[in-house]
PDB file of C-alpha atoms in Angstrom:
ATOM      1  CA  MET A  18       0.000   0.000   0.000  1.00 42.00           C
ATOM      2  CA  MET A  19       1.331   3.415  -0.942  1.00 46.00           C
ATOM      3  CA  GLU A  20       2.130   5.579   2.083  1.00 59.00           C
ATOM      4  CA  HIS A  21       0.027   8.729   2.355  1.00 70.00           C
ATOM      5  CA  MET A  22       1.995  11.884   1.578  1.00 87.00           C
ATOM      6  CA  VAL A  23       1.455  14.489   4.283  1.00 94.00           C
ATOM      7  CA  HIS A  24       0.319  17.870   3.016  1.00 97.00           C
ATOM      8  CA  THR A  25       1.172  20.770   5.311  1.00 98.00           C
ATOM      9  CA  ALA A  26      -0.015  24.170   4.148  1.00 98.00           C
ATOM     10  CA  ALA A  27       0.683  27.689   5.399  1.00 98.00           C
ATOM     11  CA  VAL A  28      -1.670  30.601   5.920  1.00 98.00           C
ATOM     12  CA  ILE A  29      -0.053  34.026   6.252  1.00 98.00           C
ATOM     13  CA  LEU A  30      -2.156  36.610   8.059  1.00 97.00           C
ATOM     14  CA  ALA A  31      -1.501  39.971   6.407  1.00 96.00           C
ATOM     15  CA  ALA A  32      -4.840  41.762   6.669  1.00 93.00           C
ATOM     16  CA  GLY A  33      -4.430  43.385  10.089  1.00 75.00           C
ATOM     17  CA  MET A  34      -5.302  47.017  10.683  1.00 62.00           C
ATOM     18  CA  SER A  35      -1.974  48.025  12.346  1.00 57.00           C
ATOM     19  CA  ARG A  36      -3.964  49.951  14.951  1.00 60.00           C
ATOM     20  CA  ARG A  37      -1.034  50.267  17.336  1.00 57.00           C
ATOM     21  CA  MET A  38       1.176  51.728  14.601  1.00 60.00           C
ATOM     22  CA  GLY A  39      -0.979  54.821  14.109  1.00 57.00           C
ATOM     23  CA  ASP A  40      -1.550  55.869  10.502  1.00 63.00           C
ATOM     24  CA  THR A  41       1.204  53.621   9.123  1.00 71.00           C
ATOM     25  CA  ASP A  42       0.638  50.173   7.635  1.00 84.00           C
ATOM     26  CA  LYS A  43       3.393  48.398   9.514  1.00 88.00           C
ATOM     27  CA  LEU A  44       3.666  45.602   6.954  1.00 93.00           C
ATOM     28  CA  THR A  45       5.036  48.058   4.376  1.00 92.00           C
ATOM     29  CA  LEU A  46       7.821  49.300   6.673  1.00 91.00           C
ATOM     30  CA  CYS A  47      11.328  48.362   5.581  1.00 92.00           C
ATOM     31  CA  ILE A  48      13.149  45.591   7.474  1.00 91.00           C
ATOM     32  CA  GLY A  49      16.496  44.397   6.181  1.00 88.00           C
ATOM     33  CA  GLY A  50      16.117  46.196   2.876  1.00 90.00           C
ATOM     34  CA  MET A  51      12.624  44.961   2.019  1.00 93.00           C
ATOM     35  CA  PRO A  52       9.043  45.580   3.187  1.00 94.00           C
ATOM     36  CA  MET A  53       8.170  43.608   6.309  1.00 94.00           C
ATOM     37  CA  TYR A  54       5.462  41.541   4.614  1.00 96.00           C
ATOM     38  CA  GLN A  55       7.886  40.155   2.042  1.00 97.00           C
ATOM     39  CA  HIS A  56       9.924  38.230   4.617  1.00 96.00           C
ATOM     40  CA  GLY A  57       7.220  35.803   5.713  1.00 96.00           C
ATOM     41  CA  ILE A  58       5.859  35.307   2.200  1.00 98.00           C
ATOM     42  CA  ALA A  59       9.296  34.701   0.692  1.00 97.00           C
ATOM     43  CA  LEU A  60      10.201  32.295   3.513  1.00 98.00           C
ATOM     44  CA  SER A  61       6.976  30.307   3.290  1.00 98.00           C
ATOM     45  CA  CYS A  62       6.987  30.066  -0.499  1.00 98.00           C
ATOM     46  CA  GLY A  63      10.683  29.280  -0.757  1.00 97.00           C
ATOM     47  CA  CYS A  64      11.388  26.950   2.169  1.00 97.00           C
ATOM     48  CA  GLY A  65      10.084  23.802   0.484  1.00 97.00           C
ATOM     49  CA  LEU A  66       8.075  22.771   3.545  1.00 97.00           C
ATOM     50  CA  PHE A  67       4.541  23.610   2.422  1.00 98.00           C
ATOM     51  CA  SER A  68       2.267  22.039  -0.145  1.00 97.00           C
ATOM     52  CA  ALA A  69       0.347  25.320  -0.477  1.00 98.00           C
ATOM     53  CA  VAL A  70       0.655  28.890   0.780  1.00 98.00           C
ATOM     54  CA  VAL A  71      -2.353  31.156   1.279  1.00 98.00           C
ATOM     55  CA  VAL A  72      -1.926  34.867   1.978  1.00 98.00           C
ATOM     56  CA  VAL A  73      -4.839  36.751   3.524  1.00 98.00           C
ATOM     57  CA  THR A  74      -4.594  40.438   2.647  1.00 97.00           C
ATOM     58  CA  ASN A  75      -6.591  43.389   1.389  1.00 95.00           C
ATOM     59  CA  GLN A  76      -3.523  45.272   0.124  1.00 95.00           C
ATOM     60  CA  PRO A  77      -2.860  45.143  -3.661  1.00 96.00           C
ATOM     61  CA  GLU A  78       0.891  45.519  -3.090  1.00 96.00           C
ATOM     62  CA  ILE A  79       1.017  42.497  -0.802  1.00 97.00           C
ATOM     63  CA  ALA A  80      -1.311  40.496  -3.056  1.00 97.00           C
ATOM     64  CA  ALA A  81       0.874  41.141  -6.115  1.00 98.00           C
ATOM     65  CA  PHE A  82       4.038  40.024  -4.339  1.00 98.00           C
ATOM     66  CA  ALA A  83       2.345  36.909  -2.966  1.00 98.00           C
ATOM     67  CA  GLN A  84       1.066  35.905  -6.399  1.00 98.00           C
ATOM     68  CA  GLN A  85       4.523  36.416  -7.898  1.00 98.00           C
ATOM     69  CA  ARG A  86       5.862  33.955  -5.329  1.00 97.00           C
ATOM     70  CA  GLY A  87       3.204  31.378  -6.161  1.00 97.00           C
ATOM     71  CA  ALA A  88       0.892  31.892  -3.193  1.00 98.00           C
ATOM     72  CA  ARG A  89      -2.877  31.984  -3.358  1.00 98.00           C
ATOM     73  CA  VAL A  90      -4.319  35.338  -2.265  1.00 98.00           C
ATOM     74  CA  VAL A  91      -7.563  35.703  -0.325  1.00 98.00           C
ATOM     75  CA  ASN A  92      -9.247  38.972   0.633  1.00 97.00           C
ATOM     76  CA  ASN A  93     -10.873  39.438   4.011  1.00 96.00           C
ATOM     77  CA  PRO A  94     -13.684  42.018   3.920  1.00 94.00           C
ATOM     78  CA  ARG A  95     -14.221  41.424   7.657  1.00 93.00           C
ATOM     79  CA  ALA A  96     -10.640  42.266   8.664  1.00 93.00           C
ATOM     80  CA  LYS A  97     -11.737  45.126  10.921  1.00 91.00           C
ATOM     81  CA  GLN A  98     -13.536  42.590  13.117  1.00 92.00           C
ATOM     82  CA  GLY A  99     -10.256  40.974  14.169  1.00 91.00           C
ATOM     83  CA  GLN A 100      -7.651  38.333  13.432  1.00 92.00           C
ATOM     84  CA  GLY A 101     -10.074  35.445  13.822  1.00 95.00           C
ATOM     85  CA  THR A 102     -11.775  36.468  10.581  1.00 95.00           C
ATOM     86  CA  SER A 103      -8.460  36.238   8.710  1.00 96.00           C
ATOM     87  CA  VAL A 104      -7.759  32.801  10.147  1.00 97.00           C
ATOM     88  CA  ALA A 105     -11.202  31.734   8.947  1.00 97.00           C
ATOM     89  CA  ALA A 106     -10.746  33.237   5.480  1.00 97.00           C
ATOM     90  CA  GLY A 107      -7.352  31.595   5.016  1.00 98.00           C
ATOM     91  CA  THR A 108      -8.539  28.210   6.247  1.00 98.00           C
ATOM     92  CA  CYS A 109     -11.507  28.242   3.865  1.00 98.00           C
ATOM     93  CA  ALA A 110      -9.076  28.715   0.964  1.00 98.00           C
ATOM     94  CA  LEU A 111      -6.904  25.694   1.791  1.00 98.00           C
ATOM     95  CA  PRO A 112      -6.758  22.716  -0.588  1.00 97.00           C
ATOM     96  CA  LYS A 113      -9.033  19.867   0.444  1.00 96.00           C
ATOM     97  CA  ASP A 114      -6.096  17.499   0.897  1.00 97.00           C
ATOM     98  CA  THR A 115      -4.474  19.650   3.595  1.00 98.00           C
ATOM     99  CA  ASP A 116      -3.442  17.531   6.594  1.00 98.00           C
ATOM    100  CA  PHE A 117      -1.909  20.317   8.713  1.00 98.00           C
ATOM    101  CA  CYS A 118      -1.918  24.082   8.532  1.00 98.00           C
ATOM    102  CA  VAL A 119       0.568  26.509  10.034  1.00 98.00           C
ATOM    103  CA  PHE A 120      -0.714  30.021  10.688  1.00 98.00           C
ATOM    104  CA  LEU A 121       1.934  32.725  10.425  1.00 97.00           C
ATOM    105  CA  ALA A 122       1.645  36.400  11.319  1.00 94.00           C
ATOM    106  CA  ALA A 123       3.125  38.708   8.680  1.00 95.00           C
ATOM    107  CA  ASP A 124       4.630  40.927  11.388  1.00 92.00           C
ATOM    108  CA  GLN A 125       7.240  38.323  12.386  1.00 94.00           C
ATOM    109  CA  PRO A 126       9.927  39.036   9.777  1.00 93.00           C
ATOM    110  CA  PHE A 127      12.721  37.209  11.624  1.00 94.00           C
ATOM    111  CA  LEU A 128      11.310  33.690  11.617  1.00 96.00           C
ATOM    112  CA  THR A 129      13.607  31.079  10.101  1.00 96.00           C
ATOM    113  CA  LYS A 130      13.267  27.947   8.023  1.00 97.00           C
ATOM    114  CA  GLU A 131      14.792  25.963  10.892  1.00 97.00           C
ATOM    115  CA  ILE A 132      11.986  27.024  13.239  1.00 97.00           C
ATOM    116  CA  LEU A 133       9.290  26.186  10.708  1.00 98.00           C
ATOM    117  CA  LYS A 134      10.917  22.837   9.938  1.00 98.00           C
ATOM    118  CA  LEU A 135      11.004  21.808  13.596  1.00 98.00           C
ATOM    119  CA  LEU A 136       7.385  22.839  14.139  1.00 98.00           C
ATOM    120  CA  THR A 137       6.080  21.076  11.027  1.00 98.00           C
ATOM    121  CA  GLU A 138       8.043  17.911  11.747  1.00 97.00           C
ATOM    122  CA  THR A 139       6.675  17.873  15.288  1.00 98.00           C
ATOM    123  CA  ALA A 140       3.115  18.245  14.024  1.00 98.00           C
ATOM    124  CA  GLU A 141       3.502  15.509  11.444  1.00 96.00           C
ATOM    125  CA  ARG A 142       5.120  13.173  13.987  1.00 97.00           C
ATOM    126  CA  THR A 143       2.646  13.700  16.833  1.00 98.00           C
ATOM    127  CA  GLY A 144      -0.561  14.517  14.969  1.00 98.00           C
ATOM    128  CA  ASN A 145      -1.219  17.217  17.569  1.00 98.00           C
ATOM    129  CA  ILE A 146      -1.697  20.955  17.602  1.00 98.00           C
ATOM    130  CA  VAL A 147       1.815  22.399  17.871  1.00 98.00           C
ATOM    131  CA  VAL A 148       2.535  25.651  19.687  1.00 98.00           C
ATOM    132  CA  PRO A 149       5.993  27.205  20.104  1.00 98.00           C
ATOM    133  CA  ARG A 150       6.844  28.551  23.527  1.00 97.00           C
ATOM    134  CA  VAL A 151       9.563  31.042  24.490  1.00 96.00           C
ATOM    135  CA  CYS A 152      10.367  31.644  28.165  1.00 93.00           C
ATOM    136  CA  GLY A 153       7.100  29.878  29.007  1.00 93.00           C
ATOM    137  CA  MET A 154       5.019  32.160  26.778  1.00 95.00           C
ATOM    138  CA  PRO A 155       3.060  30.809  23.777  1.00 95.00           C
ATOM    139  CA  LYS A 156       4.106  32.255  20.440  1.00 95.00           C
ATOM    140  CA  SER A 157       3.119  32.183  16.785  1.00 94.00           C
ATOM    141  CA  PRO A 158       3.177  30.346  14.384  1.00 96.00           C
ATOM    142  CA  CYS A 159       0.897  27.542  15.550  1.00 97.00           C
ATOM    143  CA  ILE A 160       0.046  24.412  13.588  1.00 98.00           C
ATOM    144  CA  PHE A 161      -3.349  22.704  13.518  1.00 98.00           C
ATOM    145  CA  PRO A 162      -4.129  19.220  12.208  1.00 98.00           C
ATOM    146  CA  LYS A 163      -6.999  18.706   9.803  1.00 98.00           C
ATOM    147  CA  ARG A 164      -9.496  17.697  12.491  1.00 97.00           C
ATOM    148  CA  PHE A 165      -9.429  21.265  13.885  1.00 98.00           C
ATOM    149  CA  LEU A 166      -9.706  23.152  10.608  1.00 98.00           C
ATOM    150  CA  GLU A 167     -13.495  23.327  10.679  1.00 97.00           C
ATOM    151  CA  GLN A 168     -13.188  25.185  13.981  1.00 96.00           C
ATOM    152  CA  CYS A 169     -10.646  27.501  12.379  1.00 97.00           C
ATOM    153  CA  LYS A 170     -13.129  28.252   9.596  1.00 96.00           C
ATOM    154  CA  ALA A 171     -15.698  29.318  12.172  1.00 95.00           C
ATOM    155  CA  LEU A 172     -13.501  31.839  14.001  1.00 94.00           C
ATOM    156  CA  SER A 173     -14.500  35.486  14.219  1.00 90.00           C
ATOM    157  CA  GLY A 174     -13.542  38.568  16.182  1.00 86.00           C
ATOM    158  CA  GLU A 175     -10.165  39.158  17.796  1.00 84.00           C
ATOM    159  CA  THR A 176      -9.516  35.609  18.994  1.00 82.00           C
ATOM    160  CA  GLY A 177      -7.423  33.489  16.657  1.00 87.00           C
ATOM    161  CA  GLY A 178      -6.174  29.939  16.995  1.00 91.00           C
ATOM    162  CA  LYS A 179      -5.377  30.422  20.676  1.00 90.00           C
ATOM    163  CA  GLY A 180      -9.077  30.217  21.418  1.00 90.00           C
ATOM    164  CA  ILE A 181      -9.128  26.749  19.887  1.00 95.00           C
ATOM    165  CA  TYR A 182      -6.026  25.174  21.370  1.00 95.00           C
ATOM    166  CA  ARG A 183      -6.920  26.382  24.869  1.00 93.00           C
ATOM    167  CA  GLN A 184      -9.995  24.152  24.618  1.00 94.00           C
ATOM    168  CA  HIS A 185      -7.876  21.136  23.641  1.00 96.00           C
ATOM    169  CA  LEU A 186      -4.764  21.351  25.815  1.00 96.00           C
ATOM    170  CA  ASP A 187      -4.577  17.563  25.991  1.00 97.00           C
ATOM    171  CA  GLU A 188      -3.957  17.591  22.238  1.00 98.00           C
ATOM    172  CA  VAL A 189      -1.287  20.305  22.239  1.00 98.00           C
ATOM    173  CA  THR A 190       2.424  19.623  21.871  1.00 98.00           C
ATOM    174  CA  TRP A 191       4.543  22.510  23.126  1.00 98.00           C
ATOM    175  CA  VAL A 192       7.924  23.166  21.524  1.00 98.00           C
ATOM    176  CA  ASP A 193      10.239  25.233  23.702  1.00 97.00           C
ATOM    177  CA  PHE A 194      12.717  27.616  22.106  1.00 96.00           C
ATOM    178  CA  PRO A 195      15.365  29.900  23.585  1.00 94.00           C
ATOM    179  CA  ASP A 196      14.625  33.597  23.442  1.00 90.00           C
ATOM    180  CA  SER A 197      16.053  35.221  20.323  1.00 88.00           C
ATOM    181  CA  ALA A 198      15.366  37.902  17.727  1.00 87.00           C
ATOM    182  CA  ALA A 199      13.580  35.272  15.625  1.00 92.00           C
ATOM    183  CA  TRP A 200      10.528  35.638  17.862  1.00 92.00           C
ATOM    184  CA  ARG A 201      10.308  39.411  17.677  1.00 86.00           C
ATOM    185  CA  ASP A 202       7.027  40.689  16.299  1.00 82.00           C
ATOM    186  CA  ILE A 203       6.398  44.310  15.414  1.00 86.00           C
ATOM    187  CA  ASP A 204       3.234  45.980  16.638  1.00 81.00           C
ATOM    188  CA  THR A 205       4.282  49.526  17.525  1.00 83.00           C
ATOM    189  CA  ALA A 206       6.671  52.233  16.360  1.00 82.00           C
ATOM    190  CA  ARG A 207       8.817  51.386  19.383  1.00 84.00           C
ATOM    191  CA  ASP A 208       9.005  47.725  18.287  1.00 85.00           C
ATOM    192  CA  TYR A 209       9.983  48.784  14.778  1.00 85.00           C
ATOM    193  CA  ASN A 210      12.663  51.208  15.908  1.00 86.00           C
ATOM    194  CA  ALA A 211      14.081  48.572  18.222  1.00 82.00           C
ATOM    195  CA  ALA A 212      14.113  46.009  15.414  1.00 81.00           C
ATOM    196  CA  ILE A 213      15.960  48.165  12.903  1.00 79.00           C
ATOM    197  CA  SER A 214      18.450  49.310  15.533  1.00 77.00           C
ATOM    198  CA  GLY A 215      19.063  45.785  16.800  1.00 66.00           C
ATOM    199  CA  VAL A 216      18.066  46.778  20.337  1.00 48.00           C
ATOM    200  CA  SER A 217      15.227  45.088  22.197  1.00 48.00           C
ATOM    201  CA  ALA A 218      12.220  47.211  23.083  1.00 48.00           C
ATOM    202  CA  GLU A 219      12.942  46.659  26.782  1.00 45.00           C
ATOM    203  CA  LYS A 220      16.546  47.837  26.435  1.00 39.00           C
ATOM    204  CA  GLN A 221      15.410  50.791  24.375  1.00 42.00           C
ATOM    205  CA  ASP A 222      13.084  51.893  27.181  1.00 41.00           C
ATOM    206  CA  ALA A 223      15.938  51.596  29.662  1.00 34.00           C
ATOM    207  CA  VAL A 224      18.235  53.676  27.467  1.00 32.00           C
ATOM    208  CA  GLN A 225      15.585  56.357  26.980  1.00 37.00           C
ATOM    209  CA  ALA A 226      15.040  56.498  30.742  1.00 33.00           C
ATOM    210  CA  ILE A 227      18.679  57.424  31.347  1.00 28.00           C
ATOM    211  CA  PRO A 228      19.045  61.238  31.652  1.00 27.00           C
TER     212      PRO A 228
END
């Protein structure tokens, strides 16, 4: 009997409102010589780990780049209602043969292929929801097996996948990582300035507090 090939897909959430960044769309800010959104899309489409990549966005610039990289683009007219709506929109666009789905936030430009590889291998080996954890704190990206994708499709409001895995902790595998820049996400101008200067937000506050 032919062994079933596991299909792990990726959904990139790039339809957020950047409310904490003021009037600036944070995903278009430059990180390492390219707009922030390009990092996660380029990584996901080029790492060779995913059978399909879906990008949820309402921005033509992001959509064009995603399509150039071979990703499927999905709009989310309900984006203002919260991240859960983008998770739902992306999940609904997945191929029917998807066995696992990793949900990535587009504001984590420092994620690496090594991190994604360890998470996907853990999911495929255990068959569980997989959640990375840094210093005891849950992080993104999370991976959900097929049996939870219908719940992902039904999400709405601000709560994303966390609302699902908290209901099924007995089916969660935690993967602990050391703290590093790879886990830095960018929500505010302070986060962005810290990222481009190579200084953590906490250290930046300490420096600014010195007279």
